[in-house]
């Protein structure tokens, strides 16, 4: 793969380490993956027991997890449906809602428009003429926010799907407590803030009709035993969440200082990822990739997104690569 | 829950241990769950690494698993799509295929008719007038089989969905090698034969259009890190599969002898479960439940299904309960 092809491949989604190894075979191993917005210091979740891995998950365990998540979201338990990753919900919603004109901003997580387009929907820029409006709040990659009142008002006129994949770092932005009122639907992700994206766990908070439609399409055992065990342990642990929010805030500020020192200009993001404007983002992407560090390029050739390094050695490696010492 | 309500609850799906504990609070713990057809001696699969649990699964790992599964199924890799449990595929197929008249036998796994009914389809008994025919082969619960030629011939006239959830014990029955020819679709399950139903892993073998439709609805990360790790280890291990097939055959014969001695008449099944006719199946179900053993009742009040006990103590416990010593 040449550099241009590599850039295009990495502009769709983050996290593609195997593709990075193939595109940059001379880069030092192991790669430092900063191409996603996943907390690099995961919740210390228990693994499922051997017995739980062996049997079909019990429906009661699913209900208990949904109740624990509902308390964490401050939402009614009967409106919360667990899904195997919020991506699964994003893909199912076009069929569940059955509408055909959907507003999705161009500069947001690409999976939404992909899912609606695959379902044959027309994608609009603005919600006024749309039957559904998709808002990532705070937005990925630029961190811009939409006020709760605007989302709630929109939901009285059309389906309003609020993807709160990164809201745990700014919980006051969440409208999960009001999801299911009007046509307000909230998506939540477990893997990002809790740092366990490999477990595939997310949630939809919505009214009875959407909840029933999702459950019919997911079947009786949507989650793995490990997702159930981790979610049931993590959501009640509010002390860990509070500590983690503070730490991520400090780490995001530290990352900004590093990026600024390297001539990159932070233009947005959340505590889990920072978006920067770079004089030549492609050259910076390639220079970091050759040093075994994967960040996230975009079609806009001036932008790059960085997740947080985790271990002290990872911070040092990024600092050295950015300053040109590698 | 009274006994009649308990019977109804357990007649829908097996594996509901929490409901069993609630319905029979005086039963000895732990329960012995014989209500499913899951191999009680699982494949010794590695757990995913902490690093793999933390990050988004790499698309290349998914492709590698699909290739390994394709070799095990003797099917072309490009026709194989991994899903988070074959139940997920069962639920998605009505939307992917978009047909409205579907033949599903009354006496088979109930999830198929449920999924099609939820999608608004008309359920017929016979395939002649149907746009799709669902066949569980070998059938759950009675083990009856349909010849490969009949399935392939049907697929030249209508979508023919062959659910091979239990085919690993009788691999010569599989039509996976021909899936994607005509309108033949094959579903495979990992959890049953490999004894790891809690990981949620299954596959669809189908033509390009169905494969693309499934992938669009599943998104980029359908599987957990643990499902990926287990499947990649298990499918190439043909020696384990061969040994396990032989052991399951012996254990099924041993279970039949126990059941016959207790006055129950085996009328079908596979090596992973046995269906018996009982003079009073409900009384037998309740007697076993009070002894902490869960088998599977049906709406037909003369039938019970038993999965295989695993450990020697489990065999002894079942033998004692059946003979009335408990």
XYZ file of N, CA, C and O in Angstrom, chain B residues 2 16 32 51 57 84 94 107 109 123 129 145-146 153 162 221 225 242 250:
76
model
N -46.220 -20.345 39.772
C -46.686 -21.703 40.048
C -46.155 -22.650 38.969
O -45.506 -22.240 38.006
N -32.741 -21.082 31.049
C -33.181 -19.992 31.937
C -33.002 -20.371 33.399
O -33.957 -20.623 34.142
N -28.399 -28.260 37.728
C -27.802 -28.972 36.592
C -28.657 -28.623 35.368
O -29.826 -29.002 35.290
N -5.191 -6.485 26.079
C -5.061 -5.486 25.008
C -6.187 -5.645 23.987
O -6.746 -4.650 23.502
N -11.946 -4.468 17.787
C -11.394 -5.596 17.041
C -10.938 -5.157 15.644
O -11.608 -4.366 14.979
N -22.726 -12.157 15.683
C -22.641 -12.369 17.142
C -23.696 -13.364 17.625
O -24.620 -13.007 18.342
N -34.978 -11.663 7.822
C -36.223 -11.160 7.212
C -36.030 -9.801 6.541
O -36.511 -9.590 5.424
N -42.836 -27.603 14.440
C -42.082 -28.305 15.485
C -40.581 -28.149 15.257
O -39.862 -29.112 15.013
N -37.057 -25.072 16.088
C -36.599 -23.974 16.929
C -37.489 -22.743 16.724
O -37.667 -22.282 15.592
N -46.541 -16.889 7.939
C -45.837 -18.154 8.169
C -46.677 -19.301 7.609
O -47.831 -19.483 8.013
N -45.759 -22.693 -1.729
C -46.236 -21.338 -2.048
C -45.380 -20.253 -1.404
O -45.703 -19.066 -1.494
N -34.013 -35.148 9.548
C -33.097 -34.542 8.582
C -33.778 -34.392 7.226
O -34.750 -35.086 6.918
N -33.257 -33.472 6.444
C -33.702 -33.283 5.063
C -32.491 -33.547 4.181
O -31.371 -33.111 4.488
N -32.293 -28.375 -4.419
C -33.361 -28.206 -5.411
C -34.302 -27.083 -4.988
O -34.713 -26.244 -5.803
N -31.018 -22.924 5.656
C -30.751 -24.169 6.375
C -29.983 -23.830 7.641
O -28.826 -23.404 7.593
N -17.719 -4.037 13.547
C -17.180 -4.768 14.705
C -18.262 -5.652 15.297
O -18.685 -5.434 16.440
N -13.841 -9.484 21.225
C -12.473 -9.986 21.164
C -12.402 -11.455 21.592
O -11.634 -12.240 21.024
N -12.899 -34.087 15.941
C -13.115 -35.514 15.669
C -13.301 -36.284 16.982
O -14.229 -37.091 17.122
N -20.942 -41.352 22.039
C -20.996 -42.302 23.168
C -21.884 -41.774 24.290
O -22.672 -42.511 24.874
